[in-house]
Short mmCIF file of C-alpha atoms in Angstrom, two decimals:
data_model
loop_
_atom_site.label_atom_id
_atom_site.label_comp_id
_atom_site.label_asym_id
_atom_site.label_seq_id
_atom_site.Cartn_x
_atom_site.Cartn_y
_atom_site.Cartn_z
CA MET A 1 -27.70 -9.41 -16.68
CA ASN A 2 -27.24 -6.38 -14.43
CA LYS A 3 -25.57 -3.28 -15.78
CA ILE A 4 -22.03 -3.09 -14.55
CA TYR A 5 -22.09 0.64 -13.98
CA ASN A 6 -24.76 3.03 -12.76
CA LYS A 7 -24.83 6.24 -10.72
CA ASN A 8 -24.47 4.34 -7.45
CA THR A 9 -21.45 2.48 -8.78
CA PHE A 10 -19.66 5.74 -9.46
CA LEU A 11 -20.56 6.91 -5.96
CA LEU A 12 -18.91 3.76 -4.63
CA LEU A 13 -15.82 4.51 -6.71
CA PHE A 14 -15.80 7.98 -5.13
CA VAL A 15 -15.89 6.37 -1.68
CA ILE A 16 -13.02 4.06 -2.65
CA ALA A 17 -11.03 7.07 -3.87
CA ALA A 18 -11.65 9.03 -0.64
CA ILE A 19 -10.48 6.12 1.51
CA SER A 20 -7.50 5.31 -0.70
CA LEU A 21 -6.11 8.82 -0.40
CA ASN A 22 -5.39 8.02 3.26
CA LEU A 23 -3.71 4.63 2.91
CA ARG A 24 -0.11 5.90 2.80
CA LEU A 25 -0.16 9.54 3.98
CA GLY A 26 0.84 8.77 7.56
CA ILE A 27 3.89 6.87 6.29
CA THR A 28 5.01 8.73 3.16
CA SER A 29 4.87 12.12 4.90
CA VAL A 30 7.74 10.99 7.15
CA GLY A 31 10.25 10.34 4.34
CA PRO A 32 10.88 13.98 3.30
CA LEU A 33 11.44 14.93 6.96
CA MET A 34 13.54 11.94 7.98
CA ASP A 35 16.78 13.90 8.45
CA THR A 36 14.96 16.82 10.11
CA ILE A 37 13.21 14.55 12.62
CA ARG A 38 16.41 12.61 13.28
CA THR A 39 18.37 15.80 13.96
CA SER A 40 15.66 17.55 15.99
CA LEU A 41 15.09 14.56 18.29
CA SER A 42 18.74 13.37 18.35
CA LEU A 43 17.91 9.96 16.88
CA SER A 44 20.02 7.38 15.09
CA ASN A 45 19.07 6.38 11.54
CA ALA A 46 17.74 3.07 12.84
CA GLN A 47 15.53 4.83 15.40
CA ALA A 48 14.20 7.28 12.79
CA SER A 49 13.42 4.42 10.40
CA LEU A 50 11.05 2.97 13.03
CA LEU A 51 8.57 5.68 12.05
CA THR A 52 7.99 3.79 8.81
CA THR A 53 8.88 0.30 10.04
CA VAL A 54 6.36 0.26 12.93
CA PRO A 55 3.25 1.10 10.86
CA VAL A 56 4.21 -1.40 8.16
CA LEU A 57 4.71 -4.13 10.78
CA CYS A 58 1.31 -3.24 12.24
CA MET A 59 -0.19 -3.48 8.76
CA GLY A 60 0.89 -7.10 8.83
CA ILE A 61 0.20 -8.00 12.45
CA PHE A 62 -3.35 -6.61 12.50
CA ALA A 63 -4.48 -7.43 8.94
CA SER A 64 -6.54 -10.42 10.13
CA LEU A 65 -8.50 -8.07 12.39
CA ALA A 66 -10.28 -6.86 9.26
CA THR A 67 -12.06 -10.19 8.85
CA VAL A 68 -13.26 -10.13 12.48
CA LEU A 69 -14.53 -6.53 12.37
CA ASN A 70 -16.22 -6.94 8.99
CA LYS A 71 -18.10 -10.05 10.09
CA LYS A 72 -19.21 -8.50 13.39
CA TYR A 73 -19.91 -4.88 12.45
CA GLY A 74 -20.02 -4.70 8.66
CA SER A 75 -17.78 -2.89 6.20
CA LYS A 76 -19.23 0.62 6.62
CA PHE A 77 -18.76 0.80 10.40
CA THR A 78 -15.30 -0.74 10.09
CA LEU A 79 -14.23 1.85 7.50
CA ILE A 80 -15.53 4.78 9.59
CA LEU A 81 -13.88 3.47 12.76
CA MET A 82 -10.47 2.94 11.18
CA LEU A 83 -10.49 6.25 9.30
CA SER A 84 -11.27 7.96 12.61
CA VAL A 85 -8.35 6.21 14.31
CA LEU A 86 -6.12 7.21 11.41
CA GLY A 87 -7.20 10.85 11.55
CA VAL A 88 -6.85 11.22 15.32
CA ALA A 89 -3.40 9.57 15.33
CA THR A 90 -2.16 11.83 12.54
CA ALA A 91 -3.56 14.97 14.19
CA LEU A 92 -1.91 14.13 17.53
CA ARG A 93 1.48 14.54 15.86
CA GLY A 94 0.83 18.26 15.78
CA PHE A 95 0.06 18.63 19.48
CA LEU A 96 2.21 16.16 21.44
CA PRO A 97 5.97 16.46 20.83
CA GLY A 98 8.55 13.73 21.24
CA PHE A 99 9.73 10.47 19.72
CA SER A 100 7.35 8.40 21.88
CA THR A 101 4.37 10.27 20.42
CA LEU A 102 5.58 9.62 16.90
CA LEU A 103 6.01 5.91 17.66
CA ILE A 104 2.58 5.54 19.29
CA THR A 105 0.86 7.35 16.43
CA ALA A 106 2.84 5.26 13.93
CA PHE A 107 1.42 2.17 15.66
CA LEU A 108 -2.16 3.49 15.43
CA ILE A 109 -1.70 4.53 11.80
CA GLY A 110 -0.45 1.05 10.94
CA LEU A 111 -3.37 -0.56 12.79
CA ALA A 112 -5.89 1.53 10.86
CA ILE A 113 -4.31 0.85 7.47
CA ALA A 114 -4.09 -2.87 8.32
CA VAL A 115 -7.88 -3.08 8.57
CA LEU A 116 -8.72 -0.62 5.78
CA GLY A 117 -6.78 -2.55 3.11
CA PRO A 118 -8.53 -5.96 3.32
CA THR A 119 -11.90 -4.26 3.93
CA MET A 120 -11.46 -2.36 0.67
CA SER A 121 -10.60 -5.61 -1.16
CA SER A 122 -13.75 -7.22 0.24
CA VAL A 123 -15.93 -4.33 -0.93
CA ILE A 124 -14.31 -4.38 -4.37
CA LYS A 125 -14.77 -8.15 -4.72
CA LYS A 126 -18.43 -7.85 -3.69
CA TYR A 127 -19.46 -5.00 -5.97
CA PHE A 128 -17.00 -5.45 -8.87
CA PRO A 129 -16.74 -9.25 -9.19
CA GLY A 130 -15.93 -9.23 -12.91
CA HIS A 131 -14.13 -5.89 -13.07
CA ALA A 132 -11.99 -5.86 -9.96
CA ALA A 133 -8.98 -4.61 -11.92
CA ILE A 134 -10.70 -1.30 -12.67
CA ALA A 135 -11.67 -0.74 -9.04
CA ILE A 136 -8.17 -1.72 -7.90
CA GLY A 137 -6.78 0.76 -10.43
CA ILE A 138 -8.95 3.55 -9.00
CA SER A 139 -7.93 2.63 -5.45
CA THR A 140 -4.20 2.50 -6.11
CA PHE A 141 -4.36 5.63 -8.29
CA PHE A 142 -5.75 7.76 -5.46
CA MET A 143 -3.50 6.10 -2.89
CA SER A 144 -0.56 7.16 -5.05
CA MET A 145 -2.02 10.65 -5.44
CA GLY A 146 -1.93 10.97 -1.67
CA SER A 147 1.64 9.68 -1.58
CA ALA A 148 2.73 12.09 -4.31
CA ALA A 149 1.08 15.02 -2.53
CA SER A 150 2.79 14.20 0.77
CA ALA A 151 6.15 13.80 -0.96
CA ALA A 152 5.81 17.14 -2.72
CA PHE A 153 4.25 19.29 0.01
CA THR A 154 5.43 17.95 3.38
CA GLY A 155 8.81 19.62 2.96
CA ILE A 156 7.11 22.83 1.84
CA PHE A 157 4.78 22.78 4.86
CA PHE A 158 7.86 22.42 7.05
CA GLU A 159 9.66 25.32 5.38
CA VAL A 160 6.60 27.57 5.76
CA SER A 161 5.73 26.63 9.36
CA ASP A 162 9.23 25.74 10.61
CA SER A 163 7.55 22.83 12.41
CA PHE A 164 7.83 19.19 11.40
CA MET A 165 4.94 18.49 13.82
CA PHE A 166 2.60 20.70 11.78
CA ALA A 167 3.91 19.27 8.50
CA LEU A 168 3.02 15.74 9.68
CA ALA A 169 -0.32 16.57 11.33
CA ILE A 170 -1.85 18.56 8.45
CA TRP A 171 -2.55 15.33 6.55
CA SER A 172 -5.23 14.35 9.10
CA ALA A 173 -7.63 16.53 7.08
CA PHE A 174 -7.84 13.79 4.45
CA ALA A 175 -8.95 11.24 7.07
CA LEU A 176 -11.75 13.57 8.19
CA PHE A 177 -12.81 13.90 4.56
CA GLY A 178 -12.81 10.10 4.25
CA VAL A 179 -15.00 9.68 7.36
CA LEU A 180 -17.57 12.14 6.01
CA VAL A 181 -17.66 10.49 2.60
CA VAL A 182 -18.10 6.98 3.99
CA ALA A 183 -20.72 8.12 6.51
CA PHE A 184 -22.90 10.06 4.09
CA VAL A 185 -22.23 8.56 0.65
CA LEU A 186 -21.58 4.83 1.12
CA LYS A 187 -24.75 2.75 1.05
CA THR A 188 -24.57 -0.94 1.89
CA GLY A 189 -27.03 -3.79 2.09
CA ASP A 190 -30.26 -4.07 0.13
CA ASN A 191 -30.65 -0.30 -0.26
CA SER A 192 -27.32 0.21 -2.00
CA LYS A 193 -28.72 -0.33 -5.54
CA LEU A 194 -25.26 -1.45 -6.57
CA PRO A 195 -24.62 -4.23 -9.12
CA LYS A 196 -23.11 -6.67 -6.68
CA GLN A 197 -21.77 -10.20 -6.95
CA GLU A 198 -24.61 -12.58 -7.70
CA VAL A 199 -25.32 -14.90 -4.79
CA SER A 200 -25.61 -18.47 -5.97
CA GLU A 201 -27.73 -21.11 -4.29
CA VAL A 202 -24.61 -23.27 -4.41
CA LYS A 203 -22.67 -23.06 -1.16
CA TYR A 204 -18.90 -23.37 -0.98
CA LYS A 205 -16.57 -24.28 1.84
CA PHE A 206 -13.02 -23.17 1.11
CA PRO A 207 -9.99 -24.21 3.14
CA SER A 208 -8.12 -21.55 5.08
CA PRO A 209 -5.49 -19.79 2.96
CA TRP A 210 -3.01 -20.65 5.72
CA LYS A 211 -3.40 -24.32 4.69
CA GLN A 212 -2.62 -23.77 0.99
CA LEU A 213 0.69 -23.22 -0.81
CA LYS A 214 -0.19 -20.46 -3.28
CA PRO A 215 -1.16 -17.82 -0.67
CA TYR A 216 2.32 -18.21 0.84
CA LEU A 217 3.87 -17.42 -2.54
CA PHE A 218 1.63 -14.37 -2.78
CA MET A 219 2.68 -13.38 0.74
CA LEU A 220 6.36 -13.52 -0.19
CA PHE A 221 5.73 -11.46 -3.32
CA TYR A 222 3.83 -8.87 -1.27
CA ALA A 223 6.73 -8.83 1.20
CA LEU A 224 9.23 -8.07 -1.55
CA GLN A 225 7.14 -5.27 -3.05
CA ALA A 226 6.58 -3.82 0.43
CA ALA A 227 10.33 -3.92 1.10
CA ILE A 228 11.01 -2.08 -2.16
CA TYR A 229 8.27 0.49 -1.60
CA PHE A 230 8.85 1.41 2.02
CA SER A 231 12.65 1.27 1.81
CA SER A 232 12.55 3.60 -1.18
CA ILE A 233 10.20 6.19 0.31
CA THR A 234 12.10 6.12 3.61
CA TRP A 235 15.64 6.48 2.32
CA LEU A 236 15.41 8.14 -1.10
CA VAL A 237 15.46 11.70 0.29
CA PRO A 238 18.35 11.06 2.75
CA MET A 239 20.31 9.39 -0.07
CA SER A 240 19.65 12.40 -2.30
CA VAL A 241 20.82 14.82 0.40
CA GLU A 242 23.95 12.72 0.90
CA ASN A 243 24.64 13.15 -2.83
CA GLY A 244 24.47 16.95 -2.64
CA MET A 245 20.78 17.79 -3.00
CA THR A 246 18.81 20.01 -0.62
CA MET A 247 15.87 18.62 1.36
CA ILE A 248 13.43 20.39 -0.99
CA GLN A 249 15.21 18.95 -4.05
CA GLY A 250 15.14 15.50 -2.48
CA GLY A 251 11.44 15.91 -1.76
CA MET A 252 10.79 16.89 -5.37
CA LEU A 253 12.78 13.86 -6.50
CA LEU A 254 10.53 11.67 -4.35
CA SER A 255 7.52 13.51 -5.75
CA ALA A 256 8.68 12.63 -9.28
CA VAL A 257 8.81 8.97 -8.24
CA MET A 258 5.30 9.19 -6.82
CA SER A 259 3.94 10.99 -9.89
CA VAL A 260 4.98 8.13 -12.16
CA GLN A 261 3.66 5.72 -9.54
CA VAL A 262 0.24 7.37 -9.87
CA ILE A 263 0.16 6.63 -13.59
CA PHE A 264 1.21 2.99 -13.26
CA ASN A 265 -1.14 2.37 -10.34
CA LEU A 266 -3.99 3.27 -12.67
CA LEU A 267 -2.76 1.78 -15.94
CA LEU A 268 -1.33 -1.55 -14.86
CA PRO A 269 -4.53 -3.19 -13.51
CA ILE A 270 -6.41 -2.12 -16.63
CA MET A 271 -3.67 -3.46 -18.91
CA MET A 272 -3.46 -6.69 -16.91
CA GLU A 273 -7.20 -7.18 -17.36
CA LYS A 274 -6.98 -6.58 -21.11
CA TYR A 275 -3.70 -8.48 -21.62
CA PRO A 276 -3.70 -10.95 -18.72
CA ALA A 277 -0.15 -12.34 -19.03
CA ARG A 278 0.68 -10.91 -15.62
CA ARG A 279 4.12 -12.51 -15.44
CA ASN A 280 5.38 -10.56 -18.47
CA TRP A 281 4.07 -7.29 -17.03
CA ILE A 282 5.82 -7.93 -13.74
CA TYR A 283 9.05 -8.86 -15.55
CA PHE A 284 8.94 -5.44 -17.25
CA ILE A 285 8.33 -3.70 -13.92
CA LEU A 286 11.21 -5.49 -12.21
CA VAL A 287 13.63 -4.67 -15.03
CA ALA A 288 12.65 -0.98 -14.81
CA GLY A 289 13.19 -1.01 -11.04
CA THR A 290 16.59 -2.65 -11.36
CA ALA A 291 17.69 -0.07 -13.93
CA ALA A 292 16.40 2.78 -11.74
CA THR A 293 18.37 1.51 -8.74
CA LEU A 294 21.56 1.35 -10.79
CA LEU A 295 21.01 4.94 -11.98
CA PHE A 296 20.54 6.12 -8.38
CA TRP A 297 23.72 4.33 -7.41
CA THR A 298 25.78 6.56 -9.73
CA GLY A 299 25.14 9.64 -7.55
CA ASP A 300 24.94 11.82 -10.68
CA HIS A 301 22.03 14.22 -10.29
CA THR A 302 20.88 13.97 -13.92
CA LEU A 303 20.91 10.18 -13.84
CA MET A 304 19.18 10.22 -10.45
CA TRP A 305 16.32 12.24 -11.94
CA ILE A 306 16.02 9.74 -14.79
CA GLY A 307 16.10 6.95 -12.22
CA ALA A 308 13.38 8.70 -10.20
CA PHE A 309 10.95 8.58 -13.10
CA MET A 310 11.81 4.93 -13.72
CA MET A 311 11.52 4.08 -10.01
CA GLY A 312 7.86 5.09 -10.10
CA ILE A 313 7.16 2.07 -12.32
CA PRO A 314 7.90 -0.63 -9.70
CA LEU A 315 6.58 1.43 -6.79
CA GLY A 316 3.24 1.74 -8.58
CA GLY A 317 3.08 -1.46 -10.58
CA LEU A 318 4.19 -4.03 -8.02
CA TYR A 319 1.57 -3.01 -5.46
CA SER A 320 -1.25 -3.17 -8.01
CA ALA A 321 -0.02 -6.55 -9.23
CA ALA A 322 0.17 -7.87 -5.66
CA LEU A 323 -3.41 -6.79 -4.93
CA MET A 324 -4.64 -8.53 -8.08
CA LEU A 325 -3.15 -11.91 -7.12
CA PRO A 326 -5.70 -12.94 -4.44
CA LEU A 327 -8.60 -11.47 -6.41
CA ASP A 328 -7.65 -13.65 -9.38
CA GLU A 329 -7.58 -16.79 -7.27
CA THR A 330 -10.74 -16.41 -5.15
CA LEU A 331 -14.45 -16.71 -5.89
CA THR A 332 -16.15 -14.79 -3.08
CA ALA A 333 -15.76 -11.50 -1.21
CA ASN A 334 -14.96 -13.35 2.02
CA GLY A 335 -12.34 -15.38 0.18
CA ALA A 336 -10.71 -12.25 -1.21
CA ASN A 337 -10.75 -10.72 2.28
CA SER A 338 -9.09 -13.73 3.94
CA TRP A 339 -6.45 -14.20 1.22
CA THR A 340 -5.62 -10.47 1.17
CA ALA A 341 -5.44 -10.36 4.96
CA MET A 342 -3.06 -13.33 5.02
CA MET A 343 -0.92 -11.89 2.22
CA GLN A 344 -0.73 -8.53 3.98
CA THR A 345 -0.06 -10.11 7.39
CA GLY A 346 3.12 -11.94 6.49
CA GLY A 347 4.09 -9.59 3.68
CA CYS A 348 4.10 -6.44 5.79
CA ILE A 349 5.86 -8.09 8.73
CA ILE A 350 8.67 -9.30 6.47
CA GLY A 351 8.82 -6.29 4.13
CA GLY A 352 8.39 -3.76 6.92
CA LEU A 353 11.66 -4.79 8.55
CA PHE A 354 13.77 -3.65 5.60
CA PRO A 355 13.72 0.14 6.25
CA PHE A 356 14.96 -0.56 9.79
CA VAL A 357 17.62 -3.00 8.56
CA ILE A 358 18.85 -0.41 6.06
CA GLY A 359 18.97 2.26 8.78
CA PHE A 360 20.86 -0.06 11.12
CA ILE A 361 23.40 -0.92 8.41
CA TYR A 362 23.82 2.75 7.50
CA ASP A 363 24.48 3.65 11.15
CA SER A 364 27.29 1.07 11.13
CA THR A 365 28.79 1.84 7.72
CA GLN A 366 27.74 5.43 6.83
CA ASN A 367 27.46 4.09 3.28
CA HIS A 368 24.31 3.82 1.15
CA ASN A 369 26.02 1.45 -1.29
CA TYR A 370 24.66 -1.33 0.91
CA THR A 371 21.18 0.15 0.53
CA MET A 372 21.43 -0.12 -3.25
CA LEU A 373 22.79 -3.65 -3.03
CA ILE A 374 19.89 -4.73 -0.81
CA LEU A 375 17.37 -3.30 -3.28
CA LEU A 376 19.02 -5.12 -6.20
CA VAL A 377 18.87 -8.42 -4.30
CA ILE A 378 15.16 -7.87 -3.60
CA TYR A 379 14.47 -7.28 -7.29
CA ALA A 380 16.33 -10.50 -8.17
CA LEU A 381 14.30 -12.50 -5.62
CA ALA A 382 11.05 -11.02 -6.94
CA PHE A 383 12.04 -12.05 -10.48
CA ILE A 384 12.54 -15.65 -9.33
CA LEU A 385 9.31 -15.70 -7.32
CA ILE A 386 7.03 -14.40 -10.07
CA THR A 387 8.54 -17.00 -12.40
CA ILE A 388 7.34 -19.65 -9.94
CA ILE A 389 3.88 -18.05 -9.48
CA GLY A 390 3.29 -17.76 -13.23
CA ASN A 391 0.24 -16.41 -15.02
CA LYS A 392 -3.40 -16.53 -13.92
CA LYS A 393 -5.09 -19.89 -14.39
CA GLU A 394 -8.78 -20.71 -14.53
CA ASN A 395 -9.75 -22.44 -11.30
CA ASN A 396 -12.34 -25.18 -10.84
CA PHE A 397 -14.16 -24.52 -7.58
CA ASP A 398 -16.56 -27.48 -7.88
CA LYS A 399 -14.62 -29.57 -5.39
CA PHE A 400 -15.42 -26.99 -2.71
CA ILE A 401 -19.21 -27.22 -3.19
CA VAL A 402 -21.02 -28.18 0.00
CA ASP A 403 -23.39 -31.13 -0.32
CA PRO A 404 -26.83 -30.01 0.96
CA SER A 405 -27.13 -33.35 2.77
CA ASP A 406 -24.18 -32.30 4.96
CA ASN A 407 -26.15 -29.37 6.42
#
């Protein structure tokens, strides 16, 4: 039996970390500057929310493109291409002013992330077939590190430079770093020397996930976690400012959320692998998120800080749990890619609409009580859905074996 870890495996984990740092920066860096951008460009709240809604929608619409690019060009080329698109789009925010530029770059950022996510899942499934939870934990940990950094420092970059364009564009440096790491460190194919998934002589033919029930349940769960995540990072700072905090204080509040998210992104997949009753873990996460939302609703600054630390639990845990669902139910790297792409396609399209809906409602009511109510309803729906999904079950894939006589 091959060793699970060697030097090349840790190099692959380094590559995964470098890519993951970029998976939310172009979106989370907008949240701390939402009010500044809205005021500077004379936008409504609904218009400003499009800067997070558009990339999330693109993450759903273009997720299936990952399967096409990976099959035609391979994972390494696909990763380099999409990281380059991500970096250029982010950098353009510092040179071309205007709302149209922000929208176009938001589209390109969403397109890049849409392909990077499923490609990462495919690589993880291929090289960590029995220990996907650890690799997922590394990926989500560094993705959260990037989110926490953008939440903490974007506002500071703005205060120092007096330019929201610079504060948004500076994060393109991480994409350049990712391109260099993938280009010079990632080795694929026969020369990779990585302990990869053993290729069996048995051939399988699996039905499309679009023709099965369970992937649709996973899609809905992903949609709910996406709605919670992107609505929170978009509107937490404006809600904090409305309750008497400064923009810097609101940014630090968001940073506290992201810091706890970092911890749970890393711990939850490991704990779910060791104690695999995933439904109970997700129940705990949803209860914590519900309590955090209620604490935010009070408007009391002390309780809001307590709620911020609790809010990091669902923002970190639900994403990790959602990524584990298709990996638990598939046998091959291609299967994980197609299930993840489907889950992300519908999930991001549905979940990505919520920041815009909240902005539209706030424009009409000037009241964030409706925002809190929407979040509580989402948590309740997620509780019902995970009850239906249940815990991981051992699957029998024998019925999908291809008879050699059929070839």
